[in-house]
Coordinates of C-alpha atoms in Angstrom, one line a residue:
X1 CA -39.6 10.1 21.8
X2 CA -42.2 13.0 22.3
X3 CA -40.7 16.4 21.4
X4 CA -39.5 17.9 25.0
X5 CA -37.1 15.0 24.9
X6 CA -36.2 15.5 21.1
X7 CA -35.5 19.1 21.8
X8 CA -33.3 18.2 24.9
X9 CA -31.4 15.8 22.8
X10 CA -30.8 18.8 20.2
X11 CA -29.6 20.8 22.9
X12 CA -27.1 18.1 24.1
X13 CA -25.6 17.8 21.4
X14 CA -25.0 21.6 20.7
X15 CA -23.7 21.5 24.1
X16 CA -21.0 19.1 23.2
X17 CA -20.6 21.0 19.8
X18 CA -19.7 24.5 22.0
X19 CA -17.6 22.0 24.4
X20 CA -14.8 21.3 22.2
X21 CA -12.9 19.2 23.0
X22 CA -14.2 18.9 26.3
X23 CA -14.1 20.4 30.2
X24 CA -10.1 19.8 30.3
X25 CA -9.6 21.0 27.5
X26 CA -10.8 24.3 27.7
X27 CA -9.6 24.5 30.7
X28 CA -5.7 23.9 29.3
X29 CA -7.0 26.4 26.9
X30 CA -7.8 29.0 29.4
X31 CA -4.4 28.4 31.6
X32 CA -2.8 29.0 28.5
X33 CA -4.4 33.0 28.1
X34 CA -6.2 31.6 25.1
X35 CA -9.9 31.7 24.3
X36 CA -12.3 29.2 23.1
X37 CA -13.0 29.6 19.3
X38 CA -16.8 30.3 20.2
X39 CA -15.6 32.5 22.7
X40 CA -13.0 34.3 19.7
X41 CA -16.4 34.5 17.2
X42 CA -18.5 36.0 19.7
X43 CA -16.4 38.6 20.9
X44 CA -15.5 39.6 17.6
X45 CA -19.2 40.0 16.0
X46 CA -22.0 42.0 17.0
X47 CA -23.8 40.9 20.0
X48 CA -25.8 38.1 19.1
X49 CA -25.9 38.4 15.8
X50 CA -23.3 34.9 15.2
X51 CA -25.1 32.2 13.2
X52 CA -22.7 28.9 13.5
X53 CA -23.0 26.5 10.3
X54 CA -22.6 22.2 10.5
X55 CA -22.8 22.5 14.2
X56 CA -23.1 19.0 14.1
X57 CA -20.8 17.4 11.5
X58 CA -18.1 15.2 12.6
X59 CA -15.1 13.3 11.3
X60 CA -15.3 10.2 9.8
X61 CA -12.2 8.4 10.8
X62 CA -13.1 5.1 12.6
X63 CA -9.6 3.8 13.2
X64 CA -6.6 5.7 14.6
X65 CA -7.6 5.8 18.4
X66 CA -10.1 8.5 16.8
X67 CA -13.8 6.4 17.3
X68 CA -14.0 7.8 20.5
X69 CA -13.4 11.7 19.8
X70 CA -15.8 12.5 17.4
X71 CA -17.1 15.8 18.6
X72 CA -19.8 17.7 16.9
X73 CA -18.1 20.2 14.7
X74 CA -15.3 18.5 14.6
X75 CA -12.0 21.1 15.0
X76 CA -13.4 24.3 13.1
X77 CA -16.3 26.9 14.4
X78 CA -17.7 28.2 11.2
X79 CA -20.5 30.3 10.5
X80 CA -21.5 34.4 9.9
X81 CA -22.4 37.5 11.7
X82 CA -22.2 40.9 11.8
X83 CA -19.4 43.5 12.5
X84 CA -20.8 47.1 12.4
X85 CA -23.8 45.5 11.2
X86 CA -22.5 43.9 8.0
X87 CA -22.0 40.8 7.7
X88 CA -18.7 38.8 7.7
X89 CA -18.3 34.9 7.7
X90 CA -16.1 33.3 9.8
X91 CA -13.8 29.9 10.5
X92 CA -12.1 30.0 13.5
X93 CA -9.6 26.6 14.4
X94 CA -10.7 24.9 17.9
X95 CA -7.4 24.1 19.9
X96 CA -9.1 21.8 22.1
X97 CA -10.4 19.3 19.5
X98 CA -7.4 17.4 18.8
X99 CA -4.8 20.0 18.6
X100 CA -7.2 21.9 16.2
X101 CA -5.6 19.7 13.3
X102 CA -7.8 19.9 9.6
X103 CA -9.5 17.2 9.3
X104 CA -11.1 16.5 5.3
X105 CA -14.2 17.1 7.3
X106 CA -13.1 20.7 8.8
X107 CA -11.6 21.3 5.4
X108 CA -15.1 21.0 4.1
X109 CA -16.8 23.4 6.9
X110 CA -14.3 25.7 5.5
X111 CA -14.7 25.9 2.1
X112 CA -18.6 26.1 2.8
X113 CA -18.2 29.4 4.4
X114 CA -15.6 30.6 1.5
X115 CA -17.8 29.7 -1.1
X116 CA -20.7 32.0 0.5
X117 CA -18.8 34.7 1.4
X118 CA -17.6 34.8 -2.3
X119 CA -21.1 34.6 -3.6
X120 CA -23.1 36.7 -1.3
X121 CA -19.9 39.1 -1.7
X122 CA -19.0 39.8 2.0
X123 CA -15.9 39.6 3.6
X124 CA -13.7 36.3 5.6
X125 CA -11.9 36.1 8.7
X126 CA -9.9 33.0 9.4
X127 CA -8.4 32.6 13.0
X128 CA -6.2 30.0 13.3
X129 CA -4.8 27.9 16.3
X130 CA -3.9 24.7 14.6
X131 CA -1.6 22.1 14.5
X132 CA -1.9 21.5 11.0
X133 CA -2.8 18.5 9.0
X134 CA -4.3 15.6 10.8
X135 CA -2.1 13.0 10.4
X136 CA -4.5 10.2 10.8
X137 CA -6.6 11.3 7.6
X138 CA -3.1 11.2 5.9
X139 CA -3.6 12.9 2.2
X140 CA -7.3 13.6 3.1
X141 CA -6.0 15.8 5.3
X142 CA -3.6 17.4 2.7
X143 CA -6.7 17.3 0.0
X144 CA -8.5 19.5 2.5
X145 CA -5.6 22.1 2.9
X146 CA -5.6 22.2 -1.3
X147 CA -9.3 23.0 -1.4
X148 CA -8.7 26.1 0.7
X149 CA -6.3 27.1 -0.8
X150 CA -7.9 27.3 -3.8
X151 CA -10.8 29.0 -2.4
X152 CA -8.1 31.6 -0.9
X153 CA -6.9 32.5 -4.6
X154 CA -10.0 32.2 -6.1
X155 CA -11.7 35.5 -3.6
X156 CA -8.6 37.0 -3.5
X157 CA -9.7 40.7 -4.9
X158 CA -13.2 39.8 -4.9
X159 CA -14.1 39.9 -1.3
X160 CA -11.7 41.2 1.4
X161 CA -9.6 38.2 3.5
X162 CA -8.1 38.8 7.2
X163 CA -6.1 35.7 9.2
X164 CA -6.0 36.0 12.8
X165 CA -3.0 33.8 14.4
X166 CA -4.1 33.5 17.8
X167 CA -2.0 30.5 18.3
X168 CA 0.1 27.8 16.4
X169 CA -0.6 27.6 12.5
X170 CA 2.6 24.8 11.2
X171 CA 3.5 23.3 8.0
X172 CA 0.8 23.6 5.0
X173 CA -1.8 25.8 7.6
X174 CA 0.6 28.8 7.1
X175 CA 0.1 29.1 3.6
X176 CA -4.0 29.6 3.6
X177 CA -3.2 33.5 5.6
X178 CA -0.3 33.8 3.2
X179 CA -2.8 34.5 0.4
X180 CA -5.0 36.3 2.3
X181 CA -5.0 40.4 2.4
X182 CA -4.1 40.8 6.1
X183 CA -2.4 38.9 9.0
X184 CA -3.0 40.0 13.0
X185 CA -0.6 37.9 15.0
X186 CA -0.9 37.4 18.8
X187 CA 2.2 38.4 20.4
X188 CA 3.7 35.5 22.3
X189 CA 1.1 33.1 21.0
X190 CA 0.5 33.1 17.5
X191 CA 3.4 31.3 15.7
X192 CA 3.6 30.5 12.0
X193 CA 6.3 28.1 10.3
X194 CA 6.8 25.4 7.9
X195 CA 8.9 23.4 9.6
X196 CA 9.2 23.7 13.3
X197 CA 12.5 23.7 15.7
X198 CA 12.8 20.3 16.1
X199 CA 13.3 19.6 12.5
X200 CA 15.4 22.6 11.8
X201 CA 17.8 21.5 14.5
X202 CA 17.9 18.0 12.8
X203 CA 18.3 18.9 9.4
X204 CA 20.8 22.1 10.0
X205 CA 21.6 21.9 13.7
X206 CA 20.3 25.3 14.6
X207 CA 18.5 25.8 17.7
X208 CA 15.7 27.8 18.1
X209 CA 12.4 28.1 20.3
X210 CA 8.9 28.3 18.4
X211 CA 8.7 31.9 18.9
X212 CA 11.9 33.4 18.0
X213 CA 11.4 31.1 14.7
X214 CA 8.0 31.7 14.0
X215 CA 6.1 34.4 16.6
X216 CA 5.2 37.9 16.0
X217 CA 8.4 39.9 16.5
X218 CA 10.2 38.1 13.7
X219 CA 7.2 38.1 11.6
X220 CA 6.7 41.8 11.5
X221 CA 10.2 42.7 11.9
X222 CA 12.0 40.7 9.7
X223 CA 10.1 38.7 7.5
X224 CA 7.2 41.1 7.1
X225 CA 4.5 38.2 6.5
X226 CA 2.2 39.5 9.3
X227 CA 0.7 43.4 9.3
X228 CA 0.2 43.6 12.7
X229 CA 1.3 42.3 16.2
X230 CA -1.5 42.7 18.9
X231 CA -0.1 42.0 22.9
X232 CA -3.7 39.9 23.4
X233 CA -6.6 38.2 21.8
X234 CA -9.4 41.5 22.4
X235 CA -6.6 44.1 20.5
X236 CA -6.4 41.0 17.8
X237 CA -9.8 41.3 17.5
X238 CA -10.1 45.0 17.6
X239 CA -7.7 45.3 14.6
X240 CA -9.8 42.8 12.4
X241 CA -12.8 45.2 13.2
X242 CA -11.0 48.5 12.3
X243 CA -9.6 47.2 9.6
X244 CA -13.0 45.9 8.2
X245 CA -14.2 49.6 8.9
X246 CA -12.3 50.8 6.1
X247 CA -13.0 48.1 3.3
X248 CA -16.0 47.5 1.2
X249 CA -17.9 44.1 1.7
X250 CA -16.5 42.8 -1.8
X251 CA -14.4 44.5 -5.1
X252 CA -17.8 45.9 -6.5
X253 CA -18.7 47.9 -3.8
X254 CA -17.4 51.4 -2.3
X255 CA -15.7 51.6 1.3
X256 CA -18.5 52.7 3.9
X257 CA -17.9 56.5 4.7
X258 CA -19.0 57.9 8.2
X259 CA -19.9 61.1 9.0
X260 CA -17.0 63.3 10.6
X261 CA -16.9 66.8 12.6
X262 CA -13.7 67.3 10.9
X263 CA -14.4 70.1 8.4
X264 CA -13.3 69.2 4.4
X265 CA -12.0 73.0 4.2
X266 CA -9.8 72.8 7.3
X267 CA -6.5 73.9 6.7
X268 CA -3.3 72.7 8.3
X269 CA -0.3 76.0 8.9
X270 CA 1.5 73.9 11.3
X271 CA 2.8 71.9 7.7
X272 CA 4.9 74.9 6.8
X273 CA 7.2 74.5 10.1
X274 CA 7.0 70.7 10.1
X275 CA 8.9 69.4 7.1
X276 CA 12.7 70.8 7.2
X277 CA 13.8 72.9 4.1
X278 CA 17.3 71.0 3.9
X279 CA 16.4 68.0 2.3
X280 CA 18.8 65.8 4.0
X281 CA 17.5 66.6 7.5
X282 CA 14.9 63.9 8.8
X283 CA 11.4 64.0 9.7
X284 CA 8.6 61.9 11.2
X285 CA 6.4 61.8 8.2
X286 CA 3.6 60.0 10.5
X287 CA 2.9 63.9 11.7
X288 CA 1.9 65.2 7.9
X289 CA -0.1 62.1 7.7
X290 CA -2.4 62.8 10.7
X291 CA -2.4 66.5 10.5
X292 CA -4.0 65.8 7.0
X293 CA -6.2 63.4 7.9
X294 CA -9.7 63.3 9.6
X295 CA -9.2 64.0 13.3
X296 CA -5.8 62.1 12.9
X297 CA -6.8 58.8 13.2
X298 CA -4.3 56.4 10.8
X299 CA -4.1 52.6 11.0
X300 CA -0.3 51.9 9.9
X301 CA -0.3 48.9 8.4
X302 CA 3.3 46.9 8.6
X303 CA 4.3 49.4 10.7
X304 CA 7.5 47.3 11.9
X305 CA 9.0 46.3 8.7
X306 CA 10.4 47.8 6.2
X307 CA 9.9 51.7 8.2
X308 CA 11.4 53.6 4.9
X309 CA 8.3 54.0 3.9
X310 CA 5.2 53.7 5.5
X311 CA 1.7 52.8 4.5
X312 CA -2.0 52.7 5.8
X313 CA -5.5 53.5 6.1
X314 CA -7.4 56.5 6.7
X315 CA -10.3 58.8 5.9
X316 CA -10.6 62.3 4.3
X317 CA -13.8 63.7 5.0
X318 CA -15.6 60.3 6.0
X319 CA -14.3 58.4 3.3
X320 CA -11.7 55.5 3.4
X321 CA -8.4 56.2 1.4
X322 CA -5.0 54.3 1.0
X323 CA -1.6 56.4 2.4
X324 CA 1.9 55.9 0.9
X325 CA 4.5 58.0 2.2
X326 CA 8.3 57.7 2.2
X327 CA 9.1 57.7 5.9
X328 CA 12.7 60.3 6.0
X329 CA 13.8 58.8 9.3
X330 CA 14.5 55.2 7.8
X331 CA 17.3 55.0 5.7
X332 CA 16.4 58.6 4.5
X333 CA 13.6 57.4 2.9
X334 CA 15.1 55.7 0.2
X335 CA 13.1 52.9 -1.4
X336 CA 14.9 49.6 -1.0
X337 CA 13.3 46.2 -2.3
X338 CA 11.5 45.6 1.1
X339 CA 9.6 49.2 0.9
X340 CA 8.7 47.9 -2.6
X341 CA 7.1 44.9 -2.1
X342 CA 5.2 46.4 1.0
X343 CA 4.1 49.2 -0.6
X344 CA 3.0 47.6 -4.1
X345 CA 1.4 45.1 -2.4
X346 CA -0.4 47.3 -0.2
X347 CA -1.9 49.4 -3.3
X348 CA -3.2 46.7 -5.0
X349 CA -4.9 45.7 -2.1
X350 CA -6.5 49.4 -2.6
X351 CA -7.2 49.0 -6.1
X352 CA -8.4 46.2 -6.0
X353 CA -11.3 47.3 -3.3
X354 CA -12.0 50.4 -4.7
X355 CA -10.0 52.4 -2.5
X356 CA -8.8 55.8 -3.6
X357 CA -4.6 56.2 -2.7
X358 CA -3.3 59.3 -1.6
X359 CA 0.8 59.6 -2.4
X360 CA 3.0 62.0 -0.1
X361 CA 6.5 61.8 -1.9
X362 CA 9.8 62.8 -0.3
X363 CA 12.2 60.7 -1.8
X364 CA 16.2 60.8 -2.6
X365 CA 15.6 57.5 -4.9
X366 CA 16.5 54.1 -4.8
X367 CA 19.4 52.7 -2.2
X368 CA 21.9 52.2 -3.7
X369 CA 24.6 49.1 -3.1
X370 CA 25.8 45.8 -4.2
X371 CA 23.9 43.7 -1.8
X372 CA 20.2 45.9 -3.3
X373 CA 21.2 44.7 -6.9
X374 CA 22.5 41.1 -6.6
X375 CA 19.0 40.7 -4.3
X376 CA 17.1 42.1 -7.2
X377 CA 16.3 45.8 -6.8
X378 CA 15.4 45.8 -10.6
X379 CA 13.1 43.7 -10.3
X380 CA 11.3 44.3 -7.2
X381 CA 11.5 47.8 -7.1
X382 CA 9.3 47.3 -10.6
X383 CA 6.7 45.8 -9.1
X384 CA 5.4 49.2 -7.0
X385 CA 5.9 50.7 -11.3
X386 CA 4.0 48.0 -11.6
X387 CA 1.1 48.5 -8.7
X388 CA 0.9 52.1 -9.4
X389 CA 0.5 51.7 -13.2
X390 CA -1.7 49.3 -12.9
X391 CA -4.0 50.7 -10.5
X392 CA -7.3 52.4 -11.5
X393 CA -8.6 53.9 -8.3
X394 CA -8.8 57.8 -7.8
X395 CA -5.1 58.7 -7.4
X396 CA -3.9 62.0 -5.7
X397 CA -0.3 62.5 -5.1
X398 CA 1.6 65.4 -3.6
X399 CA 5.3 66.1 -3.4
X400 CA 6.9 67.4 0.0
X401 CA 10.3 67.4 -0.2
X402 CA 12.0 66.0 -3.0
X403 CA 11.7 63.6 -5.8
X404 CA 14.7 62.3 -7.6
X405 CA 15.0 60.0 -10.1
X406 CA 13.1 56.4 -10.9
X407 CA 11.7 57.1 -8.1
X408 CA 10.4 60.5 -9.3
X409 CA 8.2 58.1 -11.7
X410 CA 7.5 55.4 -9.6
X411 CA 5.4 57.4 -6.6
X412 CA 2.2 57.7 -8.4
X413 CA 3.5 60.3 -10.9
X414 CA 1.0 61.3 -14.2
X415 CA 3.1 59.3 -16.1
X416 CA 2.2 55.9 -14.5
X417 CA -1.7 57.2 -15.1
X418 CA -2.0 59.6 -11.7
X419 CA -4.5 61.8 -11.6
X420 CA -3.7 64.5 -9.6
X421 CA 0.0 65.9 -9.1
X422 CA 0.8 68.7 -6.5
X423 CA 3.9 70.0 -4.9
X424 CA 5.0 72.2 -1.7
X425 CA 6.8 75.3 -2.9
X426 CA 10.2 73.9 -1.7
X427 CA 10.0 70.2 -3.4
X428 CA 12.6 69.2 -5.5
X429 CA 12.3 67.0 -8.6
X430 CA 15.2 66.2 -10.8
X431 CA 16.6 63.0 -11.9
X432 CA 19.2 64.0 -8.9
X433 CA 19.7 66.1 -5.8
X434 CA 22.1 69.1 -6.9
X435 CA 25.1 67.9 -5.6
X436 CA 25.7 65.0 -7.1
X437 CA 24.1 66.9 -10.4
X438 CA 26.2 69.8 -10.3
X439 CA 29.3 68.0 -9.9
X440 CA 28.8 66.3 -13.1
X441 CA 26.9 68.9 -15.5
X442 CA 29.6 72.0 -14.7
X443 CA 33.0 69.3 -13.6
X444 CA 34.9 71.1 -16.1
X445 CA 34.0 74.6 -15.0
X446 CA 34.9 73.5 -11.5
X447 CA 38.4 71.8 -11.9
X448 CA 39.4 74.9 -13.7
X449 CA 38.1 77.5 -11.5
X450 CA 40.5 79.8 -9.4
X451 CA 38.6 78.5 -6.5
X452 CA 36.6 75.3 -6.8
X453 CA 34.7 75.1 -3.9
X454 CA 33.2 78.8 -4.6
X455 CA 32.6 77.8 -8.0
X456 CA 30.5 74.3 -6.8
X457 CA 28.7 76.5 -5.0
X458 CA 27.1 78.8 -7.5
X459 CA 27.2 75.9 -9.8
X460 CA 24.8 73.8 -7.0
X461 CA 22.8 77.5 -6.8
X462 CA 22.6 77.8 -10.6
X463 CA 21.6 73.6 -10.9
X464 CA 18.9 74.6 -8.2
X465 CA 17.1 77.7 -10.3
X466 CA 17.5 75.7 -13.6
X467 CA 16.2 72.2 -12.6
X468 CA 15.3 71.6 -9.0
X469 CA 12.1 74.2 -8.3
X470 CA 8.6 72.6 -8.5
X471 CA 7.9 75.6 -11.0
X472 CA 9.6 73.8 -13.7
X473 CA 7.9 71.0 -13.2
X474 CA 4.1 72.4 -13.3
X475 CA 5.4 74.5 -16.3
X476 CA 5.9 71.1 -18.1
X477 CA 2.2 69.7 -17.1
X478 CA 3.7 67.2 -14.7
X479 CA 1.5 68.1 -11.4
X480 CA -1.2 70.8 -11.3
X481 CA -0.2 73.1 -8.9
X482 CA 2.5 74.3 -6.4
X483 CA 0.5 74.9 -3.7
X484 CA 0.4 76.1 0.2
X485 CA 1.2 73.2 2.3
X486 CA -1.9 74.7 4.8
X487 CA -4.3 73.7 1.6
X488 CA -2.8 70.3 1.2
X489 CA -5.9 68.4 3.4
X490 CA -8.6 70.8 1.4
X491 CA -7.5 70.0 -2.1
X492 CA -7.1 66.5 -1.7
X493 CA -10.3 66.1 0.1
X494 CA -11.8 68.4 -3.5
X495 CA -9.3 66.3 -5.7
X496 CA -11.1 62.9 -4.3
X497 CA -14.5 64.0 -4.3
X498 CA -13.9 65.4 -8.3
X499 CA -12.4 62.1 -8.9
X500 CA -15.2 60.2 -6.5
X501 CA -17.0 58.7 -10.2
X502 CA -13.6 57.9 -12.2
X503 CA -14.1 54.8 -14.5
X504 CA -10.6 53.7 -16.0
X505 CA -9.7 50.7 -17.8
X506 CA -7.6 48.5 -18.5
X507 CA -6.5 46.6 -21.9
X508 CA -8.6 43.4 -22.5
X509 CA -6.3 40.3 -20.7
X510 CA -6.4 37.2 -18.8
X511 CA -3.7 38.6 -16.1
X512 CA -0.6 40.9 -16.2
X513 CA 2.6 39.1 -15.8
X514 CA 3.8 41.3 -12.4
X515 CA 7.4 40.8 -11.9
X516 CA 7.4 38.3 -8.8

């Protein structure tokens, strides 16, 4: 062979590599609103900057009715690129190679790609549209799923992890994005469960369809495995790209900071106005969080599920920072064991990527009832004690409204190692509002009283003085100022940059033993 035809060989067989699983296939793929894999990687990287890896490797199943579909690749597109001009590795499922099922050999395309984005420290994106195991390759198959998800746990906090489910992901698949830091699900495509309708309504008799079981909606609403529900495969895309905007490459670098025409010493009067003084009355604490931010750009993450409190991603002067907020129009903002999980989860995620959290508290305390403390309040509602204590990144906190209670400890207060403390001249913090308070500290004086409801009333007036102003608080050292709400962007913005070389550590230790 002289080298022209050697070189049209090569490209023959890239073309069947970029093929799939062939002309009708895509095609199905296409009638079905779904993109290639290829056609996923390259719209999500910069312009030709993808570099695909074992373009040419291939399953090694002889028997099966599978000799005669061996396609080059084989069911995963895996390789690196760039996204804002750092690089990111990718593996991305291909629906039209048989069903996009994990072959031992796609299994090992895989973990090639986690293993160098672990050592060159940059980050992974996994989009799947499988069908799960290959049941040909039996426990090959399932030893392939076990070496990811290995791999998962083994960069987990080392080098930031984001699943994509653009389309079925069954059985073990799920459980690879499970371990990872973020999941962007398709809306009326992307469908994650273990077992599927058909077994469900043979082993309980319930009937369901894939998506109310497994889709988007009950994902973010009511499950809260995925962060995000995108209505098509370019927003899915665009999330993964913001969301990498805000993160470091791996845990020992610093988020990339842009430059920003919003000025550090801009101050913000419309907060005086826009939290009510009656604590009881509700608010849409999304409207502090922009006004504070730069130019008021704030990527909620699990915006659908558990809405008492609400957590995401921003930037104060150019510089990525984790929000926590209790959210006053969801259950009043109480924190319940669903706002706990979501929110301790979300700032270890920050800690453990070097991002600084900022804490904006307006909490009555935990919800109270019998169905929170048979489920385990105790013990879940430790685990954001947990996150916060734990956490070593700058920390900056500021109390709104009120603070009552655990909870008073648990939002990033000094005594779980905060660094910075400050409160709005009418916040509240107690271990109770002043009803509830009053009525027990002065009962006596009440019940005897000529007139009991007068006497409540200067006894809730009195409570208020004594315990309830933020005065009494910064008299004791517990935050560093009452301050204007107008200065609230300005002093965090100082507070972070003052707090922009903090080194803390921890006690030597394998792991902590976080209460699960």
């Amino acid at each position: 062979m002289t080298m022209q035809d050697k070189l049209e060989e090569l490209a023959q067989r890239h073309e069947a590599s970029r093929a799939g699983g062939g002309e009708a296939a895509v095609e199905r793929q296409h009638a079905r609103g779904k993109l290639t894999a290829h056609e996923r990687v390259e719209r999500l990287f910069d312009p030709d900057s993808f570099v695909e890896l074992d373009a040419l490797t291939a399953h090694n199943v002889l028997e099966f009715g599978l000799a005669d579909r061996r396609v080059p690749g084989d069911s995963v597109v895996t390789g690196y690129g760039t996204v804002d001009g750092r690089t990111v590795f990718i593996y991305a499922f291909d629906f039209t190679v048989l069903g996009g099922t994990l072959s031992l050999t796609a299994a090992r395309k895989i973990n090639k790609v986690q293993d160098m984005a672990t050592r060159t420290g940059a980050p992974i994106i996994g989009i799947m549209d499988s069908g799960g195991a290959r049941i040909q390759e039996g426990v090959d198959s399932l030893a392939g799923y076990g070496n990811v998800f290995v791999r998962n746990v083994l960069a987990s906090g080392v080098v930031p992890q984001i699943s994509l489910i653009m389309g079925p992901s069954a059985g073990g698949a799920v459980y690879s994005p499970a371990i990872t830091d973020f999941i962007i699900m398709e809306e009326g495509v992307g469908q994650m469960y273990i077992t599927g309708p058909d077994v469900i309504r043979a082993v309980t008799g319930e009937v369901v369809t894939h998506e109310q079981l497994g889709g988007a909606t009950p994902h973010t609403t009511q499950s809260g495995v995925a962060h995000f529900a995108a209505p098509g495969e370019d927003e899915c895309l665009d999330i993964a790209r913001q969301l990498l905007s805000f993160m470091p490459s791996n845990n020992e670098d610093d988020p990339p900071e842009f430059s920003t025409d919003d000025p550090a010493d801009r101050l913000c009067p419309e907060l005086r106005e826009m939290v009510p003084v009656n604590p009881n009355e509700p608010y849409d604490v999304r409207e502090v969080i922009e006004c504070i931010v730069d130019n008021g750009e704030f990527l909620e993450v699990h915006s659908r599920w558990a809405a008492n409190i609400v957590v995401g991603l921003a930037r104060f002067n150019g510089r990525s920072v984790g929000i926590v907020s209790q959210q006053p129009m969801v259950l009043a903002g109480t924190l319940d064991i669903n706002a706990a999980i979501k929110a301790a989860r979300f700032v270890r995620f920050c800690d453990a990527f070097n991002i600084p959290i900022v804490t904006l508290t307006d909490v009555p305390g935990y919800l109270p009832g019998v169905e929170q403390e048979h489920s385990g309040i105790i013990i879940h509602g430790a685990k954001l004690l947990y996150a916060y204590a734990e956490a070593t990144v700058p920390k900056v906190s500021v109390v709104t409204r009120k603070s009552y209670g655990g909870a008073f400890l648990v939002m990033s207060s000094q005594m779980l190692r905060g660094d910075i403390g400050y409160a709005w001249p009418g916040a509240q913090m107690a271990v109770m509002g002043s009803e509830g308070a009053a009525d027990i500290i002065f009962r006596d004086r009440i019940r005897s009283a000529e007139n009991p409801d007068e006497e409540r009333q200067r006894a809730i007036e009195e409570y208020n003085t004594q315990f309830l102003n933020p005065y009494i608080a910064a008299a004791r050292g517990y935050i560093e100022d009452v301050i204007d709400p107008a200065d609230t962007r300005k002093l965090i913005i100082r507070a972070l940059e003052m707090l922009r070389n903090k080194r803390d550590t921890m006690p030597p230790r394998k792991h902590g033993n976080i209460p699960l």
